[in-house]
PDB file of C-alpha atoms in Angstrom:
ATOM      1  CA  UNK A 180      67.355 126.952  52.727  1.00  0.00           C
ATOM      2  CA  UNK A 181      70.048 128.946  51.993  1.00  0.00           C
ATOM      3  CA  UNK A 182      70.741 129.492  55.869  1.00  0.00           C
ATOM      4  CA  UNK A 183      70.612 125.638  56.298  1.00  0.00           C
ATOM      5  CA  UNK A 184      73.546 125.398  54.247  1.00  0.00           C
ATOM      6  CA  UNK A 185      75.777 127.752  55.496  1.00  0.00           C
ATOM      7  CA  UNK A 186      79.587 126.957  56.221  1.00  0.00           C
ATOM      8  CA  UNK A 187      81.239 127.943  59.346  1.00  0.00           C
ATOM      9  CA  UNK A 188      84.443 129.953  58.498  1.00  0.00           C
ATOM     10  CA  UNK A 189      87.627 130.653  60.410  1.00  0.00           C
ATOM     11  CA  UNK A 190      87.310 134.933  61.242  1.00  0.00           C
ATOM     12  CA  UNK A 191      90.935 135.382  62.515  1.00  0.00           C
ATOM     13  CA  UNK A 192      93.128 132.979  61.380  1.00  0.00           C
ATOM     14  CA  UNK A 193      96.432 134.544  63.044  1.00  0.00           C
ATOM     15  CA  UNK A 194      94.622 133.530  66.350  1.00  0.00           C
ATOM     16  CA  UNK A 195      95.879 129.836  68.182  1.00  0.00           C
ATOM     17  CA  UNK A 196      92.326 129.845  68.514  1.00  0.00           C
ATOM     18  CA  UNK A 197      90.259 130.909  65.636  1.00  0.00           C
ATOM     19  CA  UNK A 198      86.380 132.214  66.166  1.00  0.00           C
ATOM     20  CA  UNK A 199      83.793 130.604  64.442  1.00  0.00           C
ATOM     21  CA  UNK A 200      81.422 132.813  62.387  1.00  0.00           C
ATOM     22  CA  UNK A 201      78.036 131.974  59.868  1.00  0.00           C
ATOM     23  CA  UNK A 202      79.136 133.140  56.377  1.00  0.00           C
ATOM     24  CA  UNK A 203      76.864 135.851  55.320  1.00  0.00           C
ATOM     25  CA  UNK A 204      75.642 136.982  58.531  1.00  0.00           C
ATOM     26  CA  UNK A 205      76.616 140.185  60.325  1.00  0.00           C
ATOM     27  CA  UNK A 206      79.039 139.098  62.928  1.00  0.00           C
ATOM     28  CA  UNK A 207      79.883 142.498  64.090  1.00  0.00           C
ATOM     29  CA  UNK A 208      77.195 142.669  66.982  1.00  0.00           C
ATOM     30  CA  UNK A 209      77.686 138.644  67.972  1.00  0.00           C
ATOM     31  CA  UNK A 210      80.160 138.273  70.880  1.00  0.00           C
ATOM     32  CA  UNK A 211      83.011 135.918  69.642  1.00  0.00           C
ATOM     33  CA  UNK A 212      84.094 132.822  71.895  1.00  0.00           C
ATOM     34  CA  UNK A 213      86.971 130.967  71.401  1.00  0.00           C
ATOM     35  CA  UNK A 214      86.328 127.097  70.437  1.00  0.00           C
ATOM     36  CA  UNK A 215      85.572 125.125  73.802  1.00  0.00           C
ATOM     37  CA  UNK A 216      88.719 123.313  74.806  1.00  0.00           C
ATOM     38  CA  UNK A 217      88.855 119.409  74.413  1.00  0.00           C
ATOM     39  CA  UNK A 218      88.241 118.169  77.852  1.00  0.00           C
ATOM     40  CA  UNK A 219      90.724 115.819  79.124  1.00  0.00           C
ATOM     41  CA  UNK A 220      89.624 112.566  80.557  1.00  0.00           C
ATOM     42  CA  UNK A 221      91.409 111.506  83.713  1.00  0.00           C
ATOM     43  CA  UNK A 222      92.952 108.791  82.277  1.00  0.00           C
ATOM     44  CA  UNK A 223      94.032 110.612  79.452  1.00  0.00           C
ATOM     45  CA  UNK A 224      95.836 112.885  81.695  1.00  0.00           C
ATOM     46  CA  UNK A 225      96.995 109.952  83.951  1.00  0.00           C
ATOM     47  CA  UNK A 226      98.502 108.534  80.751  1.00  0.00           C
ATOM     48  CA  UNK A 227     100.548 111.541  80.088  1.00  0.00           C
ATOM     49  CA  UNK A 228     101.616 112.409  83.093  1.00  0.00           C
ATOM     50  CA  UNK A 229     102.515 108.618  83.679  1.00  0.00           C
ATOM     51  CA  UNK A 230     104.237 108.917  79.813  1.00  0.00           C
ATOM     52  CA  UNK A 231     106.209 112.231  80.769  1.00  0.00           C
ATOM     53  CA  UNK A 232     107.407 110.603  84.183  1.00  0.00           C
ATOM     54  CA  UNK A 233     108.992 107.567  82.163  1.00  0.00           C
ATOM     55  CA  UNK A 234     110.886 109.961  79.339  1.00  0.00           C
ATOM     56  CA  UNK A 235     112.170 111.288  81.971  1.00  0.00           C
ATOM     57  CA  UNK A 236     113.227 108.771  84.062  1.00  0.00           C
ATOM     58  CA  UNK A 237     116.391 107.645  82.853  1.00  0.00           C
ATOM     59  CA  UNK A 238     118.089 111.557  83.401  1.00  0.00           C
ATOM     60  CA  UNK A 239     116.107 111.155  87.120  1.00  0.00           C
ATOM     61  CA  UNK A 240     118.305 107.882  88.063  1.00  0.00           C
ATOM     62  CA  UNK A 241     121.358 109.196  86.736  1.00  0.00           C
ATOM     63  CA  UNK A 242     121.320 112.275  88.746  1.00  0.00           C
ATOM     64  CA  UNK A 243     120.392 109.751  91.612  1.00  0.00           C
ATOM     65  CA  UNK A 244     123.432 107.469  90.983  1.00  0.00           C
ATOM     66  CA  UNK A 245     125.739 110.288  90.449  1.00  0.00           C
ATOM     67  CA  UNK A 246     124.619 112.259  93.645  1.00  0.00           C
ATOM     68  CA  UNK A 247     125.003 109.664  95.611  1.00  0.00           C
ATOM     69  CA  UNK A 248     127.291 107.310  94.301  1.00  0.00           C
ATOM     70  CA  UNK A 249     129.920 106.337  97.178  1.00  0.00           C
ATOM     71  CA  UNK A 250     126.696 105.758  99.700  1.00  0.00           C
ATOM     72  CA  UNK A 251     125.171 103.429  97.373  1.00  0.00           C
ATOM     73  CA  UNK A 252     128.336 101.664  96.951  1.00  0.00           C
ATOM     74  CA  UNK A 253     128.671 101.665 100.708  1.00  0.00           C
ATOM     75  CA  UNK A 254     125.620 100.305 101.231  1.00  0.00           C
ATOM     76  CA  UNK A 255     125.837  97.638  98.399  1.00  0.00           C
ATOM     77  CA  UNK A 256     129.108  96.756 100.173  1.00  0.00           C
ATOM     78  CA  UNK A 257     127.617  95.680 103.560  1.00  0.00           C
ATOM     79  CA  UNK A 258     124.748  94.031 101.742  1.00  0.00           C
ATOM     80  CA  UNK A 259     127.034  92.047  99.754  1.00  0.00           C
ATOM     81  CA  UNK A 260     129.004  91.155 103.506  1.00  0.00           C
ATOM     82  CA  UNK A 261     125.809  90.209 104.842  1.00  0.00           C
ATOM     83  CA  UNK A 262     124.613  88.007 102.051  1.00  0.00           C
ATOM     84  CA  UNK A 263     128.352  86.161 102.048  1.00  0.00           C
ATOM     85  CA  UNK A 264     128.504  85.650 106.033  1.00  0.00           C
ATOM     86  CA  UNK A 265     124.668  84.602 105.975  1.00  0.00           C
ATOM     87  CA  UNK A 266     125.954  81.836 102.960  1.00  0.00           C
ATOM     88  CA  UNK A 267     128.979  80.811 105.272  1.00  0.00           C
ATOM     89  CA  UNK A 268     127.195  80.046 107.916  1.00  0.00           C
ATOM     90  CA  UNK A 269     124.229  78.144 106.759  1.00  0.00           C
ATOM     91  CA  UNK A 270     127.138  75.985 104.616  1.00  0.00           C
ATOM     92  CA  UNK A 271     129.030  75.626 108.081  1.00  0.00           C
ATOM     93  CA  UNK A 272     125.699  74.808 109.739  1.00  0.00           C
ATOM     94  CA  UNK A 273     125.085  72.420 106.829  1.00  0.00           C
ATOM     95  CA  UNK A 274     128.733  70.702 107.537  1.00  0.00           C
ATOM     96  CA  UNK A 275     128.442  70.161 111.073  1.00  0.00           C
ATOM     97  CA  UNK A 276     124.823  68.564 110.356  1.00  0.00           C
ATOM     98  CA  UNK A 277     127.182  65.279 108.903  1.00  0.00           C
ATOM     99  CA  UNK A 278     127.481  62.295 111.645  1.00  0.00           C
ATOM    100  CA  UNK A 279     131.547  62.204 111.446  1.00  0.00           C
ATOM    101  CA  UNK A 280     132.638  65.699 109.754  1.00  0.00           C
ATOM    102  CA  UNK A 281     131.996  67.829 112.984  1.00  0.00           C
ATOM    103  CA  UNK A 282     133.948  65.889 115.863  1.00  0.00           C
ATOM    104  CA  UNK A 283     136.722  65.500 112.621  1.00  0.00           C
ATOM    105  CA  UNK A 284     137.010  69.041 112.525  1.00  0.00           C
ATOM    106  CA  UNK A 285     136.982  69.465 116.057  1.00  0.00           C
ATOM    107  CA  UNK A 286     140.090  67.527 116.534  1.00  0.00           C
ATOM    108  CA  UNK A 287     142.007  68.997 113.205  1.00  0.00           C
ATOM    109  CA  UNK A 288     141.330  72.168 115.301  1.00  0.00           C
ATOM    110  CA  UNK A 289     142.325  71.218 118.467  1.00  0.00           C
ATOM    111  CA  UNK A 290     145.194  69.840 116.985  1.00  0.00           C
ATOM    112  CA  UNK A 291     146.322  72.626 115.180  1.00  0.00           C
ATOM    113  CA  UNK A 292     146.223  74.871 118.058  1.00  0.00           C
ATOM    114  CA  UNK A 293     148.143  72.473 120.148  1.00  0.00           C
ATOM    115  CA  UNK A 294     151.044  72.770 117.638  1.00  0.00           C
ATOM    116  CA  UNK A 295     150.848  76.669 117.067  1.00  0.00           C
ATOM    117  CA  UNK A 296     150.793  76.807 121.001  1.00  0.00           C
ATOM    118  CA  UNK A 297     154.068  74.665 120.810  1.00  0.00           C
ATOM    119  CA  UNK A 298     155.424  76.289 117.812  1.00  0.00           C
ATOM    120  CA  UNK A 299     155.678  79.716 118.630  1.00  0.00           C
ATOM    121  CA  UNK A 300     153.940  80.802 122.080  1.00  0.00           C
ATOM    122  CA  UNK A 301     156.303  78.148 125.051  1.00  0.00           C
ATOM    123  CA  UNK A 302     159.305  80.170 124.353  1.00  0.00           C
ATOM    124  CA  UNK A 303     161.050  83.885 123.981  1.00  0.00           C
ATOM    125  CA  UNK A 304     162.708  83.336 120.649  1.00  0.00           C
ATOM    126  CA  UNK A 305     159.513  81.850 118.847  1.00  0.00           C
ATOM    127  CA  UNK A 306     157.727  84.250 120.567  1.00  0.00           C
ATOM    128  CA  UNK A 307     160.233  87.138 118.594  1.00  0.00           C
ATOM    129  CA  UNK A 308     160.158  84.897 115.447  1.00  0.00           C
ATOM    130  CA  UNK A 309     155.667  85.321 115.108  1.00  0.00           C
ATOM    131  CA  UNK A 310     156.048  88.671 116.056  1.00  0.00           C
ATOM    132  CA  UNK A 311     158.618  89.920 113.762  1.00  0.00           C
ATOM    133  CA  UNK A 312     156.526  87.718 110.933  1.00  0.00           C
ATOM    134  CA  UNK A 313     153.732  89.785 111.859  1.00  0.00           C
ATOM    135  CA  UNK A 314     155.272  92.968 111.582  1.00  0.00           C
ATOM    136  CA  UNK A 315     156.590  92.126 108.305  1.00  0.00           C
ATOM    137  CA  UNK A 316     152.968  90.833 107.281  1.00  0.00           C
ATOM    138  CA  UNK A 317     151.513  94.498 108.710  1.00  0.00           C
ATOM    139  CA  UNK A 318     154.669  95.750 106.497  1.00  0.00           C
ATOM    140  CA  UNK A 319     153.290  94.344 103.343  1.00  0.00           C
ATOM    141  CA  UNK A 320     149.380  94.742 103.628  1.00  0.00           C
ATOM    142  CA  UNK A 321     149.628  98.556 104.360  1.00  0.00           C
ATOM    143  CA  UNK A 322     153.008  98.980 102.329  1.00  0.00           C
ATOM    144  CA  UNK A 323     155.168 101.100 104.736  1.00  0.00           C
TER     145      UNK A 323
END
């Protein structure tokens, strides 16, 4: 009975893995195996890989938006143009859907370019006059 209640014992504690030996028992002729490793499910690894991928996400997307910072501003640029024409038009397209509104604007245009043709286009000294306006317009924008 005395065998029965044995105690299993650390041999080398200075091991990571410590041996396993029976207390009392000549252990010098017994091969010694390290403790079997605990076997790691697949989800348990999928869970920690999946865990080490999300500490670590925050540094990957800062490195990403720092790399590549003026393409992604690019790029959000001409999205942001897209979306905004897109909106214009489908309000335009909305507009001219009203009975009235459409022939209105029509004729506010028409009209308008009847007066800028008489304004400044029939003769020389007009013609100076817009062109010296737009120079001094060019002047301003790009500040020569």
């Amino acid at each position: 009975m005395a065998t029965e209640q044995q105690q299993l014992e650390p041999i080398n504690n200075t091991s990571p893995q410590a041996t396993l030996a029976l207390e009392g028992t000549d252990t010098a002729n017994l091969p010694k195996l390290p403790p079997a490793p605990e076997v790691e499910s697949q989800w348990q690894r999928i869970s920690r890989q999946t865990s080490e991928f999300l500490a670590q996400l925050p540094e990957y997307l800062s490195r990403f938006f720092s790399d590549y910072k003026q393409p992604l501003l690019t790029i959000a640029l001409i999205l942001a143009a897209i979306v905004t024409v897109r909106i214009v038009l489908a309000v335009l397209d909305a507009i001219n859907d009203i009975p009235l509104l459409s022939p209105t604007f029509e004729l506010v245009g028409i009209s308008y370019a009847a007066w800028f043709t008489f304004r400044y286009l029939l003769k020389a000294s007009t013609r100076q006059e817009l062109s010296e306006e737009i120079q001094l317009l060019k002047k301003q924008i790009v500040g020569e």
